[in-house]
Amino acid sequence: QVQLKESGGGSVQAGGSLKLLCELSGRAFSNYCMGWFRQTPGKEREEVASIGSDGTPIYAQSGEGRFTISQDTFENTLTLNMDNLEPEDTGMYICAATSIVAVVSSGGKCPGRYDYWGQGTQVTVSS
């Protein structure tokens, strides 16, 4: 059974930094095709950063230049470093992973969906 557990959220002033950590357990997830999402009440869930099938990081425009996504395949963790935070970054940050089966079925590429989700960690940025 795959489990994802996020931590590292909190309340910061605008311009501050946070480091979010996602710990993954289980064996069925792919080491690639993983991502961080932001959920804000009344808005669609937004993918803010992800790691593609070739290990390349991909960022939404909102986080470009301020967010850095990385993974540790030995420790099975996915990290999101967020710098120069803005009030618009406020939300529940949720990490997601894709099953190995889905990636293999897609010919080794990210299938465009996530199979495993964490509960999220809250980030609040005040002005």
mmCIF file of N, CA and C in Angstrom:
data_model
loop_
_atom_site.group_PDB
_atom_site.id
_atom_site.type_symbol
_atom_site.label_atom_id
_atom_site.label_comp_id
_atom_site.label_asym_id
_atom_site.label_seq_id
_atom_site.Cartn_x
_atom_site.Cartn_y
_atom_site.Cartn_z
ATOM 1 N N GLN A 1 0.843 -1.188 0.000
ATOM 2 C CA GLN A 1 0.000 0.000 0.000
ATOM 3 C C GLN A 1 0.881 1.241 0.000
ATOM 4 N N VAL A 2 0.609 2.158 -0.914
ATOM 5 C CA VAL A 2 1.387 3.390 -1.019
ATOM 6 C C VAL A 2 0.762 4.456 -0.125
ATOM 7 N N GLN A 3 1.600 5.107 0.646
ATOM 8 C CA GLN A 3 1.152 6.218 1.488
ATOM 9 C C GLN A 3 2.045 7.414 1.267
ATOM 10 N N LEU A 4 1.458 8.596 1.236
ATOM 11 C CA LEU A 4 2.192 9.841 1.089
ATOM 12 C C LEU A 4 1.869 10.719 2.294
ATOM 13 N N LYS A 5 2.895 11.247 2.909
ATOM 14 C CA LYS A 5 2.709 12.080 4.095
ATOM 15 C C LYS A 5 3.496 13.361 3.932
ATOM 16 N N GLU A 6 2.775 14.497 3.932
ATOM 17 C CA GLU A 6 3.416 15.787 3.784
ATOM 18 C C GLU A 6 3.691 16.425 5.137
ATOM 19 N N SER A 7 4.718 17.276 5.145
ATOM 20 C CA SER A 7 5.043 18.062 6.331
ATOM 21 C C SER A 7 5.776 19.315 5.895
ATOM 22 N N GLY A 8 5.952 20.251 6.824
ATOM 23 C CA GLY A 8 6.741 21.436 6.540
ATOM 24 C C GLY A 8 5.935 22.709 6.309
ATOM 25 N N GLY A 9 4.615 22.586 6.245
ATOM 26 C CA GLY A 9 3.815 23.785 6.067
ATOM 27 C C GLY A 9 3.859 24.676 7.294
ATOM 28 N N GLY A 10 3.303 25.864 7.155
ATOM 29 C CA GLY A 10 3.268 26.785 8.282
ATOM 30 C C GLY A 10 2.825 28.157 7.840
ATOM 31 N N SER A 11 2.978 29.113 8.732
ATOM 32 C CA SER A 11 2.605 30.499 8.458
ATOM 33 C C SER A 11 3.852 31.350 8.381
ATOM 34 N N VAL A 12 3.982 32.101 7.312
ATOM 35 C CA VAL A 12 5.151 32.953 7.126
ATOM 36 C C VAL A 12 4.714 34.307 6.586
ATOM 37 N N GLN A 13 5.603 35.270 6.715
ATOM 38 C CA GLN A 13 5.372 36.584 6.113
ATOM 39 C C GLN A 13 5.764 36.520 4.638
ATOM 40 N N ALA A 14 5.186 37.406 3.863
ATOM 41 C CA ALA A 14 5.555 37.510 2.455
ATOM 42 C C ALA A 14 7.064 37.734 2.347
ATOM 43 N N GLY A 15 7.664 37.037 1.384
ATOM 44 C CA GLY A 15 9.110 37.107 1.232
ATOM 45 C C GLY A 15 9.847 35.999 1.945
ATOM 46 N N GLY A 16 9.146 35.271 2.796
ATOM 47 C CA GLY A 16 9.764 34.182 3.531
ATOM 48 C C GLY A 16 9.883 32.916 2.721
ATOM 49 N N SER A 17 10.379 31.868 3.361
ATOM 50 C CA SER A 17 10.621 30.595 2.693
ATOM 51 C C SER A 17 10.059 29.445 3.514
ATOM 52 N N LEU A 18 9.702 28.390 2.820
ATOM 53 C CA LEU A 18 9.293 27.151 3.459
ATOM 54 C C LEU A 18 9.825 25.981 2.651
ATOM 55 N N LYS A 19 10.054 24.876 3.334
ATOM 56 C CA LYS A 19 10.478 23.642 2.676
ATOM 57 C C LYS A 19 9.464 22.567 3.001
ATOM 58 N N LEU A 20 8.774 22.092 1.993
ATOM 59 C CA LEU A 20 7.786 21.046 2.164
ATOM 60 C C LEU A 20 8.406 19.693 1.856
ATOM 61 N N LEU A 21 8.030 18.712 2.654
ATOM 62 C CA LEU A 21 8.565 17.366 2.483
ATOM 63 C C LEU A 21 7.416 16.388 2.316
ATOM 64 N N CYS A 22 7.553 15.479 1.366
ATOM 65 C CA CYS A 22 6.587 14.407 1.165
ATOM 66 C C CYS A 22 7.331 13.087 1.334
ATOM 67 N N GLU A 23 6.898 12.298 2.288
ATOM 68 C CA GLU A 23 7.501 10.988 2.523
ATOM 69 C C GLU A 23 6.599 9.919 1.915
ATOM 70 N N LEU A 24 7.189 9.107 1.067
ATOM 71 C CA LEU A 24 6.429 8.070 0.375
ATOM 72 C C LEU A 24 6.820 6.702 0.909
ATOM 73 N N SER A 25 5.840 5.879 1.130
ATOM 74 C CA SER A 25 6.091 4.515 1.551
ATOM 75 C C SER A 25 5.330 3.560 0.642
ATOM 76 N N GLY A 26 5.833 2.343 0.540
ATOM 77 C CA GLY A 26 5.246 1.383 -0.382
ATOM 78 C C GLY A 26 6.146 1.228 -1.586
ATOM 79 N N ARG A 27 5.822 0.320 -2.475
ATOM 80 C CA ARG A 27 6.698 0.040 -3.598
ATOM 81 C C ARG A 27 6.070 0.285 -4.953
ATOM 82 N N ALA A 28 4.804 0.621 -4.976
ATOM 83 C CA ALA A 28 4.099 0.636 -6.247
ATOM 84 C C ALA A 28 4.187 1.966 -6.993
ATOM 85 N N PHE A 29 4.896 2.950 -6.432
ATOM 86 C CA PHE A 29 4.913 4.244 -7.103
ATOM 87 C C PHE A 29 6.167 4.386 -7.945
ATOM 88 N N SER A 30 6.039 5.166 -8.990
ATOM 89 C CA SER A 30 7.169 5.454 -9.856
ATOM 90 C C SER A 30 8.065 6.515 -9.213
ATOM 91 N N ASN A 31 9.347 6.429 -9.459
ATOM 92 C CA ASN A 31 10.263 7.454 -8.945
ATOM 93 C C ASN A 31 10.150 8.752 -9.738
ATOM 94 N N TYR A 32 9.440 8.736 -10.846
ATOM 95 C CA TYR A 32 9.207 9.949 -11.611
ATOM 96 C C TYR A 32 7.706 10.168 -11.683
ATOM 97 N N CYS A 33 7.295 11.181 -12.421
ATOM 98 C CA CYS A 33 5.870 11.488 -12.530
ATOM 99 C C CYS A 33 5.283 11.728 -11.144
ATOM 100 N N MET A 34 5.919 12.624 -10.403
ATOM 101 C CA MET A 34 5.472 13.008 -9.077
ATOM 102 C C MET A 34 5.285 14.517 -9.063
ATOM 103 N N GLY A 35 4.417 14.993 -8.205
ATOM 104 C CA GLY A 35 4.162 16.423 -8.230
ATOM 105 C C GLY A 35 3.614 16.991 -6.947
ATOM 106 N N TRP A 36 3.614 18.297 -6.874
ATOM 107 C CA TRP A 36 3.019 19.056 -5.770
ATOM 108 C C TRP A 36 1.859 19.884 -6.324
ATOM 109 N N PHE A 37 0.759 19.849 -5.590
ATOM 110 C CA PHE A 37 -0.434 20.602 -5.964
ATOM 111 C C PHE A 37 -0.780 21.585 -4.860
ATOM 112 N N ARG A 38 -1.471 22.644 -5.232
ATOM 113 C CA ARG A 38 -1.990 23.608 -4.269
ATOM 114 C C ARG A 38 -3.507 23.648 -4.393
ATOM 115 N N GLN A 39 -4.174 23.476 -3.268
ATOM 116 C CA GLN A 39 -5.636 23.534 -3.233
ATOM 117 C C GLN A 39 -6.059 24.733 -2.409
ATOM 118 N N THR A 40 -6.834 25.617 -3.030
ATOM 119 C CA THR A 40 -7.345 26.805 -2.354
ATOM 120 C C THR A 40 -8.871 26.773 -2.442
ATOM 121 N N PRO A 41 -9.569 27.095 -1.352
ATOM 122 C CA PRO A 41 -11.047 27.058 -1.382
ATOM 123 C C PRO A 41 -11.610 27.877 -2.533
ATOM 124 N N GLY A 42 -12.529 27.280 -3.278
ATOM 125 C CA GLY A 42 -13.176 27.983 -4.364
ATOM 126 C C GLY A 42 -12.408 27.977 -5.669
ATOM 127 N N LYS A 43 -11.237 27.356 -5.677
ATOM 128 C CA LYS A 43 -10.423 27.308 -6.891
ATOM 129 C C LYS A 43 -10.100 25.874 -7.251
ATOM 130 N N GLU A 44 -9.779 25.656 -8.504
ATOM 131 C CA GLU A 44 -9.365 24.333 -8.939
ATOM 132 C C GLU A 44 -7.987 24.007 -8.367
ATOM 133 N N ARG A 45 -7.775 22.728 -8.120
ATOM 134 C CA ARG A 45 -6.465 22.300 -7.663
ATOM 135 C C ARG A 45 -5.434 22.606 -8.743
ATOM 136 N N GLU A 46 -4.330 23.233 -8.347
ATOM 137 C CA GLU A 46 -3.295 23.652 -9.291
ATOM 138 C C GLU A 46 -2.023 22.860 -9.079
ATOM 139 N N GLU A 47 -1.486 22.334 -10.152
ATOM 140 C CA GLU A 47 -0.208 21.647 -10.072
ATOM 141 C C GLU A 47 0.883 22.711 -10.113
ATOM 142 N N VAL A 48 1.646 22.849 -9.044
ATOM 143 C CA VAL A 48 2.638 23.919 -8.974
ATOM 144 C C VAL A 48 4.025 23.459 -9.414
ATOM 145 N N ALA A 49 4.305 22.169 -9.261
ATOM 146 C CA ALA A 49 5.611 21.653 -9.671
ATOM 147 C C ALA A 49 5.520 20.143 -9.823
ATOM 148 N N SER A 50 6.309 19.608 -10.730
ATOM 149 C CA SER A 50 6.298 18.162 -10.929
ATOM 150 C C SER A 50 7.644 17.711 -11.464
ATOM 151 N N ILE A 51 7.838 16.412 -11.425
ATOM 152 C CA ILE A 51 9.030 15.806 -12.014
ATOM 153 C C ILE A 51 8.559 14.904 -13.144
ATOM 154 N N GLY A 52 9.069 15.171 -14.338
ATOM 155 C CA GLY A 52 8.651 14.430 -15.510
ATOM 156 C C GLY A 52 9.302 13.064 -15.617
ATOM 157 N N SER A 53 8.932 12.345 -16.658
ATOM 158 C CA SER A 53 9.401 10.969 -16.828
ATOM 159 C C SER A 53 10.907 10.878 -17.035
ATOM 160 N N ASP A 54 11.555 11.966 -17.453
ATOM 161 C CA ASP A 54 13.009 11.965 -17.619
ATOM 162 C C ASP A 54 13.707 12.615 -16.434
ATOM 163 N N GLY A 55 12.956 12.872 -15.371
ATOM 164 C CA GLY A 55 13.538 13.471 -14.186
ATOM 165 C C GLY A 55 13.604 14.980 -14.226
ATOM 166 N N THR A 56 13.135 15.573 -15.287
ATOM 167 C CA THR A 56 13.186 17.027 -15.436
ATOM 168 C C THR A 56 12.113 17.694 -14.590
ATOM 169 N N PRO A 57 12.474 18.727 -13.824
ATOM 170 C CA PRO A 57 11.458 19.447 -13.061
ATOM 171 C C PRO A 57 10.625 20.347 -13.964
ATOM 172 N N ILE A 58 9.368 20.457 -13.657
ATOM 173 C CA ILE A 58 8.430 21.285 -14.419
ATOM 174 C C ILE A 58 7.703 22.168 -13.430
ATOM 175 N N TYR A 59 7.592 23.448 -13.742
ATOM 176 C CA TYR A 59 6.980 24.394 -12.825
ATOM 177 C C TYR A 59 5.826 25.141 -13.492
ATOM 178 N N ALA A 60 4.811 25.393 -12.689
ATOM 179 C CA ALA A 60 3.771 26.298 -13.142
ATOM 180 C C ALA A 60 4.341 27.709 -13.160
ATOM 181 N N GLN A 61 3.771 28.553 -13.961
ATOM 182 C CA GLN A 61 4.284 29.917 -14.079
ATOM 183 C C GLN A 61 4.267 30.630 -12.733
ATOM 184 N N SER A 62 3.303 30.302 -11.899
ATOM 185 C CA SER A 62 3.177 30.978 -10.613
ATOM 186 C C SER A 62 4.377 30.750 -9.704
ATOM 187 N N GLY A 63 5.062 29.623 -9.874
ATOM 188 C CA GLY A 63 6.174 29.315 -8.999
ATOM 189 C C GLY A 63 7.532 29.361 -9.674
ATOM 190 N N GLU A 64 7.537 29.627 -10.967
ATOM 191 C CA GLU A 64 8.788 29.655 -11.732
ATOM 192 C C GLU A 64 9.770 30.646 -11.109
ATOM 193 N N GLY A 65 10.983 30.161 -10.856
ATOM 194 C CA GLY A 65 12.010 31.015 -10.287
ATOM 195 C C GLY A 65 11.979 31.132 -8.774
ATOM 196 N N ARG A 66 10.899 30.650 -8.151
ATOM 197 C CA ARG A 66 10.794 30.734 -6.684
ATOM 198 C C ARG A 66 10.688 29.358 -6.043
ATOM 199 N N PHE A 67 10.156 28.398 -6.761
ATOM 200 C CA PHE A 67 9.975 27.044 -6.224
ATOM 201 C C PHE A 67 11.009 26.111 -6.841
ATOM 202 N N THR A 68 11.474 25.148 -6.036
ATOM 203 C CA THR A 68 12.382 24.120 -6.524
ATOM 204 C C THR A 68 11.898 22.770 -6.036
ATOM 205 N N ILE A 69 11.653 21.876 -6.971
ATOM 206 C CA ILE A 69 11.209 20.534 -6.620
ATOM 207 C C ILE A 69 12.384 19.582 -6.769
ATOM 208 N N SER A 70 12.499 18.649 -5.838
ATOM 209 C CA SER A 70 13.582 17.673 -5.912
ATOM 210 C C SER A 70 13.121 16.382 -5.254
ATOM 211 N N GLN A 71 13.827 15.319 -5.553
ATOM 212 C CA GLN A 71 13.474 14.035 -4.969
ATOM 213 C C GLN A 71 14.718 13.313 -4.502
ATOM 214 N N ASP A 72 14.538 12.455 -3.541
ATOM 215 C CA ASP A 72 15.602 11.595 -3.051
ATOM 216 C C ASP A 72 15.072 10.170 -3.191
ATOM 217 N N THR A 73 15.551 9.467 -4.221
ATOM 218 C CA THR A 73 15.019 8.131 -4.475
ATOM 219 C C THR A 73 15.473 7.122 -3.431
ATOM 220 N N PHE A 74 16.553 7.428 -2.730
ATOM 221 C CA PHE A 74 17.019 6.521 -1.673
ATOM 222 C C PHE A 74 16.144 6.650 -0.441
ATOM 223 N N GLU A 75 15.836 7.898 -0.087
ATOM 224 C CA GLU A 75 15.004 8.143 1.093
ATOM 225 C C GLU A 75 13.524 8.103 0.770
ATOM 226 N N ASN A 76 13.168 8.034 -0.522
ATOM 227 C CA ASN A 76 11.766 8.073 -0.957
ATOM 228 C C ASN A 76 11.060 9.333 -0.472
ATOM 229 N N THR A 77 11.665 10.460 -0.776
ATOM 230 C CA THR A 77 11.061 11.733 -0.404
ATOM 231 C C THR A 77 10.980 12.663 -1.615
ATOM 232 N N LEU A 78 10.013 13.538 -1.567
ATOM 233 C CA LEU A 78 9.829 14.562 -2.586
ATOM 234 C C LEU A 78 9.772 15.896 -1.855
ATOM 235 N N THR A 79 10.601 16.840 -2.260
ATOM 236 C CA THR A 79 10.733 18.107 -1.548
ATOM 237 C C THR A 79 10.319 19.264 -2.446
ATOM 238 N N LEU A 80 9.693 20.261 -1.832
ATOM 239 C CA LEU A 80 9.383 21.495 -2.546
ATOM 240 C C LEU A 80 9.932 22.650 -1.723
ATOM 241 N N ASN A 81 10.983 23.275 -2.222
ATOM 242 C CA ASN A 81 11.520 24.472 -1.591
ATOM 243 C C ASN A 81 10.827 25.681 -2.189
ATOM 244 N N MET A 82 10.292 26.508 -1.324
ATOM 245 C CA MET A 82 9.564 27.690 -1.773
ATOM 246 C C MET A 82 10.202 28.940 -1.184
ATOM 247 N N ASP A 83 10.679 29.817 -2.040
ATOM 248 C CA ASP A 83 11.320 31.062 -1.615
ATOM 249 C C ASP A 83 10.489 32.258 -2.066
ATOM 250 N N ASN A 84 10.772 33.394 -1.411
ATOM 251 C CA ASN A 84 10.093 34.637 -1.774
ATOM 252 C C ASN A 84 8.579 34.422 -1.869
ATOM 253 N N LEU A 85 8.027 33.846 -0.844
ATOM 254 C CA LEU A 85 6.609 33.501 -0.855
ATOM 255 C C LEU A 85 5.719 34.732 -0.916
ATOM 256 N N GLU A 86 4.589 34.566 -1.570
ATOM 257 C CA GLU A 86 3.618 35.631 -1.753
ATOM 258 C C GLU A 86 2.283 35.193 -1.144
ATOM 259 N N PRO A 87 1.439 36.139 -0.755
ATOM 260 C CA PRO A 87 0.121 35.760 -0.199
ATOM 261 C C PRO A 87 -0.665 34.842 -1.139
ATOM 262 N N GLU A 88 -0.452 34.989 -2.443
ATOM 263 C CA GLU A 88 -1.151 34.148 -3.419
ATOM 264 C C GLU A 88 -0.701 32.684 -3.358
ATOM 265 N N ASP A 89 0.378 32.412 -2.681
ATOM 266 C CA ASP A 89 0.857 31.033 -2.529
ATOM 267 C C ASP A 89 0.115 30.290 -1.418
ATOM 268 N N THR A 90 -0.710 30.977 -0.684
ATOM 269 C CA THR A 90 -1.454 30.354 0.410
ATOM 270 C C THR A 90 -2.349 29.235 -0.100
ATOM 271 N N GLY A 91 -2.357 28.113 0.627
ATOM 272 C CA GLY A 91 -3.209 26.999 0.255
ATOM 273 C C GLY A 91 -2.749 25.720 0.913
ATOM 274 N N MET A 92 -3.483 24.653 0.636
ATOM 275 C CA MET A 92 -3.109 23.327 1.104
ATOM 276 C C MET A 92 -2.239 22.711 0.019
ATOM 277 N N TYR A 93 -1.041 22.311 0.396
ATOM 278 C CA TYR A 93 -0.108 21.721 -0.562
ATOM 279 C C TYR A 93 -0.140 20.202 -0.418
ATOM 280 N N ILE A 94 -0.380 19.561 -1.539
ATOM 281 C CA ILE A 94 -0.612 18.121 -1.569
ATOM 282 C C ILE A 94 0.369 17.482 -2.536
ATOM 283 N N CYS A 95 1.026 16.404 -2.107
ATOM 284 C CA CYS A 95 1.917 15.734 -3.032
ATOM 285 C C CYS A 95 1.215 14.535 -3.650
ATOM 286 N N ALA A 96 1.641 14.174 -4.832
ATOM 287 C CA ALA A 96 1.000 13.111 -5.586
ATOM 288 C C ALA A 96 2.043 12.284 -6.318
ATOM 289 N N ALA A 97 1.727 11.019 -6.524
ATOM 290 C CA ALA A 97 2.637 10.107 -7.212
ATOM 291 C C ALA A 97 1.851 9.219 -8.178
ATOM 292 N N THR A 98 2.571 8.638 -9.093
ATOM 293 C CA THR A 98 1.969 7.791 -10.129
ATOM 294 C C THR A 98 2.410 6.354 -9.933
ATOM 295 N N SER A 99 1.538 5.424 -10.229
ATOM 296 C CA SER A 99 1.899 4.025 -10.072
ATOM 297 C C SER A 99 2.889 3.598 -11.153
ATOM 298 N N ILE A 100 3.742 2.653 -10.785
ATOM 299 C CA ILE A 100 4.692 2.101 -11.754
ATOM 300 C C ILE A 100 3.942 1.501 -12.934
ATOM 301 N N VAL A 101 2.857 0.831 -12.650
ATOM 302 C CA VAL A 101 2.072 0.186 -13.707
ATOM 303 C C VAL A 101 1.590 1.209 -14.731
ATOM 304 N N ALA A 102 1.130 2.347 -14.248
ATOM 305 C CA ALA A 102 0.614 3.380 -15.159
ATOM 306 C C ALA A 102 1.729 3.952 -16.022
ATOM 307 N N VAL A 103 2.915 4.147 -15.442
ATOM 308 C CA VAL A 103 4.032 4.699 -16.215
ATOM 309 C C VAL A 103 4.492 3.689 -17.261
ATOM 310 N N VAL A 104 4.589 2.428 -16.863
ATOM 311 C CA VAL A 104 4.998 1.396 -17.817
ATOM 312 C C VAL A 104 3.982 1.290 -18.944
ATOM 313 N N SER A 105 2.708 1.349 -18.594
ATOM 314 C CA SER A 105 1.639 1.258 -19.597
ATOM 315 C C SER A 105 1.669 2.425 -20.568
ATOM 316 N N SER A 106 2.270 3.544 -20.141
ATOM 317 C CA SER A 106 2.367 4.721 -20.996
ATOM 318 C C SER A 106 3.702 4.768 -21.736
ATOM 319 N N GLY A 107 4.370 3.643 -21.778
ATOM 320 C CA GLY A 107 5.631 3.585 -22.496
ATOM 321 C C GLY A 107 6.758 4.317 -21.797
ATOM 322 N N GLY A 108 6.677 4.396 -20.475
ATOM 323 C CA GLY A 108 7.738 5.057 -19.727
ATOM 324 C C GLY A 108 7.531 6.555 -19.581
ATOM 325 N N LYS A 109 6.436 7.058 -20.039
ATOM 326 C CA LYS A 109 6.141 8.483 -19.924
ATOM 327 C C LYS A 109 5.046 8.703 -18.881
ATOM 328 N N CYS A 110 4.990 9.906 -18.372
ATOM 329 C CA CYS A 110 3.961 10.228 -17.386
ATOM 330 C C CYS A 110 2.589 10.156 -18.056
ATOM 331 N N PRO A 111 1.671 9.427 -17.464
ATOM 332 C CA PRO A 111 0.361 9.212 -18.084
ATOM 333 C C PRO A 111 -0.606 10.386 -17.966
ATOM 334 N N GLY A 112 -0.181 11.449 -17.303
ATOM 335 C CA GLY A 112 -1.064 12.608 -17.172
ATOM 336 C C GLY A 112 -2.089 12.469 -16.074
ATOM 337 N N ARG A 113 -1.840 11.571 -15.149
ATOM 338 C CA ARG A 113 -2.716 11.440 -14.007
ATOM 339 C C ARG A 113 -1.881 10.947 -12.835
ATOM 340 N N TYR A 114 -2.405 11.135 -11.650
ATOM 341 C CA TYR A 114 -1.729 10.669 -10.439
ATOM 342 C C TYR A 114 -2.624 9.653 -9.737
ATOM 343 N N ASP A 115 -1.995 8.648 -9.188
ATOM 344 C CA ASP A 115 -2.735 7.559 -8.570
ATOM 345 C C ASP A 115 -2.734 7.612 -7.041
ATOM 346 N N TYR A 116 -1.763 8.307 -6.481
ATOM 347 C CA TYR A 116 -1.640 8.338 -5.030
ATOM 348 C C TYR A 116 -1.547 9.784 -4.559
ATOM 349 N N TRP A 117 -2.251 10.102 -3.487
ATOM 350 C CA TRP A 117 -2.313 11.464 -2.979
ATOM 351 C C TRP A 117 -2.099 11.478 -1.473
ATOM 352 N N GLY A 118 -1.462 12.555 -1.009
ATOM 353 C CA GLY A 118 -1.335 12.755 0.416
ATOM 354 C C GLY A 118 -2.506 13.560 0.943
ATOM 355 N N GLN A 119 -2.483 13.839 2.240
ATOM 356 C CA GLN A 119 -3.536 14.622 2.880
ATOM 357 C C GLN A 119 -3.273 16.115 2.791
ATOM 358 N N GLY A 120 -2.022 16.498 2.621
ATOM 359 C CA GLY A 120 -1.692 17.901 2.457
ATOM 360 C C GLY A 120 -1.110 18.541 3.696
ATOM 361 N N THR A 121 -0.436 19.653 3.478
ATOM 362 C CA THR A 121 0.108 20.474 4.562
ATOM 363 C C THR A 121 -0.224 21.931 4.224
ATOM 364 N N GLN A 122 -0.710 22.672 5.212
ATOM 365 C CA GLN A 122 -1.205 24.025 4.982
ATOM 366 C C GLN A 122 -0.073 25.047 4.965
ATOM 367 N N VAL A 123 -0.112 25.902 3.961
ATOM 368 C CA VAL A 123 0.828 27.014 3.859
ATOM 369 C C VAL A 123 0.016 28.311 3.875
ATOM 370 N N THR A 124 0.390 29.204 4.771
ATOM 371 C CA THR A 124 -0.293 30.494 4.863
ATOM 372 C C THR A 124 0.748 31.601 4.797
ATOM 373 N N VAL A 125 0.593 32.494 3.835
ATOM 374 C CA VAL A 125 1.525 33.591 3.645
ATOM 375 C C VAL A 125 0.774 34.898 3.873
ATOM 376 N N SER A 126 1.237 35.667 4.823
ATOM 377 C CA SER A 126 0.580 36.928 5.138
ATOM 378 C C SER A 126 1.370 38.095 4.561
ATOM 379 N N SER A 127 0.655 39.154 4.221
ATOM 380 C CA SER A 127 1.309 40.321 3.613
ATOM 381 C C SER A 127 1.826 41.281 4.669
#
